[in-house]
Tab-separated table of C-alpha atoms in Angstrom:
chain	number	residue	atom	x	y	z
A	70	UNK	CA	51.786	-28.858	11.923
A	71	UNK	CA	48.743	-29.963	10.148
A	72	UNK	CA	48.063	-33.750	9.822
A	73	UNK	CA	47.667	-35.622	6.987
A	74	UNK	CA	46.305	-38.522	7.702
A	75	UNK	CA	42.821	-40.056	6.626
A	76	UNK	CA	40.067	-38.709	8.477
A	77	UNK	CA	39.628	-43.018	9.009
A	78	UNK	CA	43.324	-42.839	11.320
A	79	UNK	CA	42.316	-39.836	13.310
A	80	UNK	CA	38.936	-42.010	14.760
A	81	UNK	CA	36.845	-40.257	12.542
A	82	UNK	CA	34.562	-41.389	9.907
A	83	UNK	CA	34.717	-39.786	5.919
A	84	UNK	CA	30.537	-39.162	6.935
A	85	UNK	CA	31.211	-37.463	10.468
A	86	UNK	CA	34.577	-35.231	9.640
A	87	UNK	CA	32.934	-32.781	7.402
A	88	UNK	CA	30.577	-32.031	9.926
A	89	UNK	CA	33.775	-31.083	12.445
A	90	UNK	CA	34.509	-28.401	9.738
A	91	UNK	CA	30.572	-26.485	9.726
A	92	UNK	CA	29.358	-24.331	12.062
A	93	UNK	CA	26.589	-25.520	13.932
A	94	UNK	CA	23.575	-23.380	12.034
A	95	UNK	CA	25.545	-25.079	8.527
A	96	UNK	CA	24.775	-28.330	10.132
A	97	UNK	CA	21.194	-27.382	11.149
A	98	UNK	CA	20.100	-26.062	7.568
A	99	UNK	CA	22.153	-28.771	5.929
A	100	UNK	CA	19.676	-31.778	7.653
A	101	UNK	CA	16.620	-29.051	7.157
A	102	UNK	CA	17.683	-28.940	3.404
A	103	UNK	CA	18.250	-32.815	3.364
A	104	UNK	CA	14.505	-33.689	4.981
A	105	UNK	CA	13.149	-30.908	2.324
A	106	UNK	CA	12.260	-28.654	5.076
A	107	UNK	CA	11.564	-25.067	5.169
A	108	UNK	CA	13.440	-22.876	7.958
A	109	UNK	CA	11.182	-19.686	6.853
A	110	UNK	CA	11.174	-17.219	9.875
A	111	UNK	CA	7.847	-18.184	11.241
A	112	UNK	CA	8.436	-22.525	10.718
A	113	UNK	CA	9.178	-24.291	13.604
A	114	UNK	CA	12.558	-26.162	13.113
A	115	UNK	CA	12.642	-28.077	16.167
A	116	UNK	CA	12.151	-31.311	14.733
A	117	UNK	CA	15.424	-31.203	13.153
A	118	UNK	CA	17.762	-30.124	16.190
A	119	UNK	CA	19.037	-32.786	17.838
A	120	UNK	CA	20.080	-32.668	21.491
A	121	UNK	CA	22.967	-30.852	22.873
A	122	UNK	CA	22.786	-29.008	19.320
A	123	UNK	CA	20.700	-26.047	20.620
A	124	UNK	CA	23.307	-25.068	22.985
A	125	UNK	CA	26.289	-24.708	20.491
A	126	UNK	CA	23.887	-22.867	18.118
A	127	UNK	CA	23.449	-20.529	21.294
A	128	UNK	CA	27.218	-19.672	21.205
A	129	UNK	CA	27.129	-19.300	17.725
A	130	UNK	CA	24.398	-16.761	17.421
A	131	UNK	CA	26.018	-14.779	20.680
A	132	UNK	CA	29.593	-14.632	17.922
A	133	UNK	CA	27.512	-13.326	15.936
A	134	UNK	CA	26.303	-10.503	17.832
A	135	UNK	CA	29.299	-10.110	19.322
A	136	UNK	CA	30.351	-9.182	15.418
A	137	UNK	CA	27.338	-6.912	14.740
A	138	UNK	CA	28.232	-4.684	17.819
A	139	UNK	CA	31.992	-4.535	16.884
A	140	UNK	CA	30.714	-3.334	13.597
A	141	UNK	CA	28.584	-0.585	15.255
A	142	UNK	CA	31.541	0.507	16.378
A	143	UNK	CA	30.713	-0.362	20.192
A	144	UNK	CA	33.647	-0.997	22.209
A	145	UNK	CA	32.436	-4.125	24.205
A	146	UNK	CA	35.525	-5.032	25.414
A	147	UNK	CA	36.160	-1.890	27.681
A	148	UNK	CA	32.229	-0.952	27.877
A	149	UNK	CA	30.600	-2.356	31.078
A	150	UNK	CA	27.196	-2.223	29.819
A	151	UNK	CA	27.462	-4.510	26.508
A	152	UNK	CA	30.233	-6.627	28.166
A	153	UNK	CA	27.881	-9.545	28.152
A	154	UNK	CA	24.905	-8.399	25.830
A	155	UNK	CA	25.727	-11.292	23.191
A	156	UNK	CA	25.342	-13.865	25.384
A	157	UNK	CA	22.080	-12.532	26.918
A	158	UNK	CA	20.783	-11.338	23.272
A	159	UNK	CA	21.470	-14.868	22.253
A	160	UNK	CA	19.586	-16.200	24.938
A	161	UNK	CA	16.938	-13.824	24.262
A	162	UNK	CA	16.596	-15.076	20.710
A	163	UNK	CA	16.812	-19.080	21.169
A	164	UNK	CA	14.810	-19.422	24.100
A	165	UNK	CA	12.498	-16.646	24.398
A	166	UNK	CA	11.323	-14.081	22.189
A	167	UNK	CA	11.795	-16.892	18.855
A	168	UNK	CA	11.291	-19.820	21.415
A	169	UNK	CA	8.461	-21.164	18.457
A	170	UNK	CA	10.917	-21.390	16.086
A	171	UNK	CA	13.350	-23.584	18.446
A	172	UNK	CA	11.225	-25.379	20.800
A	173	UNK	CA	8.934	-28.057	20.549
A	174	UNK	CA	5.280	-27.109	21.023
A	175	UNK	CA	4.344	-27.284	24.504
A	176	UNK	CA	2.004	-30.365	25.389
A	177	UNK	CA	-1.498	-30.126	25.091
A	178	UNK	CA	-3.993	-32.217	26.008
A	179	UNK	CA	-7.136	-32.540	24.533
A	180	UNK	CA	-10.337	-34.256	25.657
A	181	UNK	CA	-13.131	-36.449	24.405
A	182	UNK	CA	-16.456	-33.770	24.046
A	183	UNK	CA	-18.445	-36.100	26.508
A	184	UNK	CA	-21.395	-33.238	26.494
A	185	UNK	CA	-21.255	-33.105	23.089
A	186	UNK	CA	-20.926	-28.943	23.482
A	187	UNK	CA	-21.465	-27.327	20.346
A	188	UNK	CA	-22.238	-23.825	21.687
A	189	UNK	CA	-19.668	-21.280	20.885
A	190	UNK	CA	-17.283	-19.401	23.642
A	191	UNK	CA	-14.643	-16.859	23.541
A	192	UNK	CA	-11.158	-16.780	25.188
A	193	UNK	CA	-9.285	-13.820	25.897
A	194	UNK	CA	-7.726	-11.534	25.395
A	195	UNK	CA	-4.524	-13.342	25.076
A	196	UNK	CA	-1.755	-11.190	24.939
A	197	UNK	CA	0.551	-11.975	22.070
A	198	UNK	CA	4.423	-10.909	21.427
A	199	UNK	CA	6.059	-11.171	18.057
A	200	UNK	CA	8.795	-9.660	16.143
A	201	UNK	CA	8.511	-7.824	12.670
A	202	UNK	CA	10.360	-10.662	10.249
A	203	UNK	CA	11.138	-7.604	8.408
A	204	UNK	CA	13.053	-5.368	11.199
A	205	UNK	CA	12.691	-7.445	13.966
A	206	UNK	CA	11.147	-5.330	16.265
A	207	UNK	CA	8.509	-6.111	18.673
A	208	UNK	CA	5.223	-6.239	17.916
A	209	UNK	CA	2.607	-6.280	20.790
A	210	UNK	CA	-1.314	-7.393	21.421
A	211	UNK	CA	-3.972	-9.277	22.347
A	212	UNK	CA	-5.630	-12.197	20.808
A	213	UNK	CA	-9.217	-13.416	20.943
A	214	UNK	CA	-10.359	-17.441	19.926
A	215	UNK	CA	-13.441	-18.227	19.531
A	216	UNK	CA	-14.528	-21.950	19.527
A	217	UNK	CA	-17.455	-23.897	18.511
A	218	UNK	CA	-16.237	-27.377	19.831
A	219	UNK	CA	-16.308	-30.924	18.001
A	220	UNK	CA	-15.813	-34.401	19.209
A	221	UNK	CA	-12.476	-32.957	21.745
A	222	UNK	CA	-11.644	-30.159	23.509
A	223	UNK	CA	-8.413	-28.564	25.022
A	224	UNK	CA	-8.972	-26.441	28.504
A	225	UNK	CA	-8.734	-23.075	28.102
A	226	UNK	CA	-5.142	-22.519	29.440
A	227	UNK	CA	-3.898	-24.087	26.411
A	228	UNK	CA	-5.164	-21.787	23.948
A	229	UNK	CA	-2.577	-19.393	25.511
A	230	UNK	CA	0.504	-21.538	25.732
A	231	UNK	CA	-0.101	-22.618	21.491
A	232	UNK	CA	-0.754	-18.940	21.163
A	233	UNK	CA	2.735	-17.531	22.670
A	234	UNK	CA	4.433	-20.689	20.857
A	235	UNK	CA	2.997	-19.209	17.689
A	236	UNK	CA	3.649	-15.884	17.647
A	237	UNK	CA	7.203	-15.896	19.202
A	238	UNK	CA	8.649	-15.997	15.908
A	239	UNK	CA	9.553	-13.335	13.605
A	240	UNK	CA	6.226	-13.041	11.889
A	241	UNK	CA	3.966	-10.626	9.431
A	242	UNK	CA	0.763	-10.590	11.763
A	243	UNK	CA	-1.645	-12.086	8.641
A	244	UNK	CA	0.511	-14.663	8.515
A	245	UNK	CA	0.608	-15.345	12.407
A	246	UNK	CA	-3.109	-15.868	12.469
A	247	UNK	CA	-3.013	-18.092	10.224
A	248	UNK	CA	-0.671	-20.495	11.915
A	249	UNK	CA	-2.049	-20.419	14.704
A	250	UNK	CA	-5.685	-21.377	13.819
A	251	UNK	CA	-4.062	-24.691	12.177
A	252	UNK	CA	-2.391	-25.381	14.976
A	253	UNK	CA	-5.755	-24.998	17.047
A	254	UNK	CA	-7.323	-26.846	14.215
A	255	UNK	CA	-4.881	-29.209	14.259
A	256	UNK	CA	-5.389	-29.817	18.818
A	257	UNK	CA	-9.051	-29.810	19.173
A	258	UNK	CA	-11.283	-30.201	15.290
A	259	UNK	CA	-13.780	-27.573	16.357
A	260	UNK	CA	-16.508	-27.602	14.080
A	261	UNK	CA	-15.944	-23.827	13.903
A	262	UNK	CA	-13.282	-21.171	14.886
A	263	UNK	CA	-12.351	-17.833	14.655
A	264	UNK	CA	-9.381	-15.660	15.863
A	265	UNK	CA	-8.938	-11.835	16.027
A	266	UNK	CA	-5.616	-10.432	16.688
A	267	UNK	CA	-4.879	-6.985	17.532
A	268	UNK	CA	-2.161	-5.266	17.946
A	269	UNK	CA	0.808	-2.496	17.855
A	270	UNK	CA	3.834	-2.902	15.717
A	271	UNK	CA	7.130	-0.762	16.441
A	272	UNK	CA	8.115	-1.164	12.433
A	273	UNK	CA	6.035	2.134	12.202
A	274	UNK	CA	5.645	3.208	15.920
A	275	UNK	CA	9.604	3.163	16.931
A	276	UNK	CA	11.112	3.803	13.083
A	277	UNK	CA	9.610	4.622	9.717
A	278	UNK	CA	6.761	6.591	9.612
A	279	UNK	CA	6.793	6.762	13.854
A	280	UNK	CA	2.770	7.077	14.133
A	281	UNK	CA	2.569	6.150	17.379
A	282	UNK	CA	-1.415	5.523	17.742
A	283	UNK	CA	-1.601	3.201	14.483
A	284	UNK	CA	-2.619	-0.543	15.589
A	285	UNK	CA	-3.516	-3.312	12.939
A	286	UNK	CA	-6.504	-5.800	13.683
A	287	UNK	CA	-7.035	-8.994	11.092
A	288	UNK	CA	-9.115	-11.838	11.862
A	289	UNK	CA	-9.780	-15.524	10.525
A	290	UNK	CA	-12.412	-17.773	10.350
A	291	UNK	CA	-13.221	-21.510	9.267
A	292	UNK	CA	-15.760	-23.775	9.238
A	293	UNK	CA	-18.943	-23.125	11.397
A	294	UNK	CA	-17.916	-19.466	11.923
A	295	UNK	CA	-16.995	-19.073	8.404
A	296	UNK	CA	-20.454	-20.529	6.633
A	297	UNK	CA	-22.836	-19.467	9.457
A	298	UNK	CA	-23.162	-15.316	9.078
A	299	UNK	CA	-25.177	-15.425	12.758
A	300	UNK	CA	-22.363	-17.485	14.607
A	301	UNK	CA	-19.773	-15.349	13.112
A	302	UNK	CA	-21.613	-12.073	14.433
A	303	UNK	CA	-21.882	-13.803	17.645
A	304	UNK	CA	-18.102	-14.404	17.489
A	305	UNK	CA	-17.759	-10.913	17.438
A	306	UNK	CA	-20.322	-9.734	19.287
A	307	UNK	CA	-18.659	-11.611	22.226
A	308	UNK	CA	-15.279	-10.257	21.917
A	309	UNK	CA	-16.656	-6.830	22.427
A	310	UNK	CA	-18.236	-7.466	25.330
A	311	UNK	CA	-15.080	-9.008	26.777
A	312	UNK	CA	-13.685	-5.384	25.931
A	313	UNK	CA	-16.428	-3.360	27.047
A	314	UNK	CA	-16.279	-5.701	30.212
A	315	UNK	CA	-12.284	-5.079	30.857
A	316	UNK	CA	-12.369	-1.396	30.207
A	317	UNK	CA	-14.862	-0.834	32.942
């Protein structure tokens, strides 16, 4: 029998029994939506998930899948193999290959630029992993940063831990760049920087065209590297001679 009583005789408040009613994404985008957030594919929305909430979205998204199989026609109650493949592609999504989009950024430390450093170096290559935003499928590469540092400095792990919190997120790769050099901006206020990104996307090598050799390669760069022709040659002069050096 359903009750009908005021939400105020069950123990519940008028604010907190809507809530009881919405899924646990509906909650997620309605606080997004409230703070005038964005939830785009490549944000970061951890800001607005409050604890213990990342675990029933979890179960949610693993429903879901569990849907998308059933309408694929896959028999996942009597087939061994996708018995548990929600669960695990839920997983997948929250807490691995989108981890950027649900997880805080990992800490980063940066340093006072005692030296006062201000010649340039390279890092990498850094290998990157995304996910098409437009058929979420992987794309794979490596990633070069250059730095020419300014008053702090973060130690060269670092650049790789922002750089997989970036790009695992469903991205377009010009996009990805981008992100991530204000996010390095954002650490360390080099006087310059500048990233190259290379890499293999299975939109065109697995489906669509299939062309299995094509790669794309984009680049960005700001201050120093971006007024200074010479330092951005040496930029890339550098890179390829990390290149030359790993394919010997």
């Amino acid at each position: 029998m359903t009750s009908t009583l005021p939400a105020s005789a069950n123990g519940l408040s008028r604010e907190t029994a809507p809530l009881l009613s919405q899924s646990m994404s509906e909650r997620i985008r309605a606080r997004l939506r409230s703070a005038g957030a964005t939830f785009l594919a490549n944000d970061n929305i951890a800001d607005h998930i409050l604890d213990g909430e990342l675990e029933g979205l979890e179960q949610e998204v693993a429903d879901r899948v569990r849907d998308l199989l059933r309408a694929l026609v896959i028999d996942i109650e009597n087939d061994h193999n996708t018995e548990e493949t929600a669960e695990r592609v839920a997983r997948m999504y929250l807490h691995e290959v989108f981890k950027g989009r649900y997880h805080q950024q990992p800490k980063i430390a940066s340093f006072p630029n005692v030296k006062q450093l201000d010649e340039i170096y390279t890092v990498g290559p850094i290998t990157v992993r995304s996910a098409c935003s437009h058929h979420l499928v992987p794309i794979m590469g490596n990633c070069w940063i250059g730095i020419k540092p300014g008053s702090r400095v973060i130690g060269l792990s670092k650049f790789t831990r922002v750089a997989d919190w970036v790009f695992s997120r469903p991205h377009i790769q010009e996009e990805a760049v981008m992100i991530l050099a204000d996010e390095i901006e954002r650490l360390c206020e080099p006087q310059g920087l500048g990233i190259i990104v290379k890499a293999q996307h299975y939109c065109m090598k697995w489906r669509g065209v299939r062309e299995p050799q094509t790669s794309m390669v984009n680049s960005v760069v700001r201050g120093d590297f971006r007024h200074d022709p010479s330092l951005k040659q040496e930029f890339f002069e550098l890179v390829r001679q990390q290149e030359a050096l790993l394919s010997t």
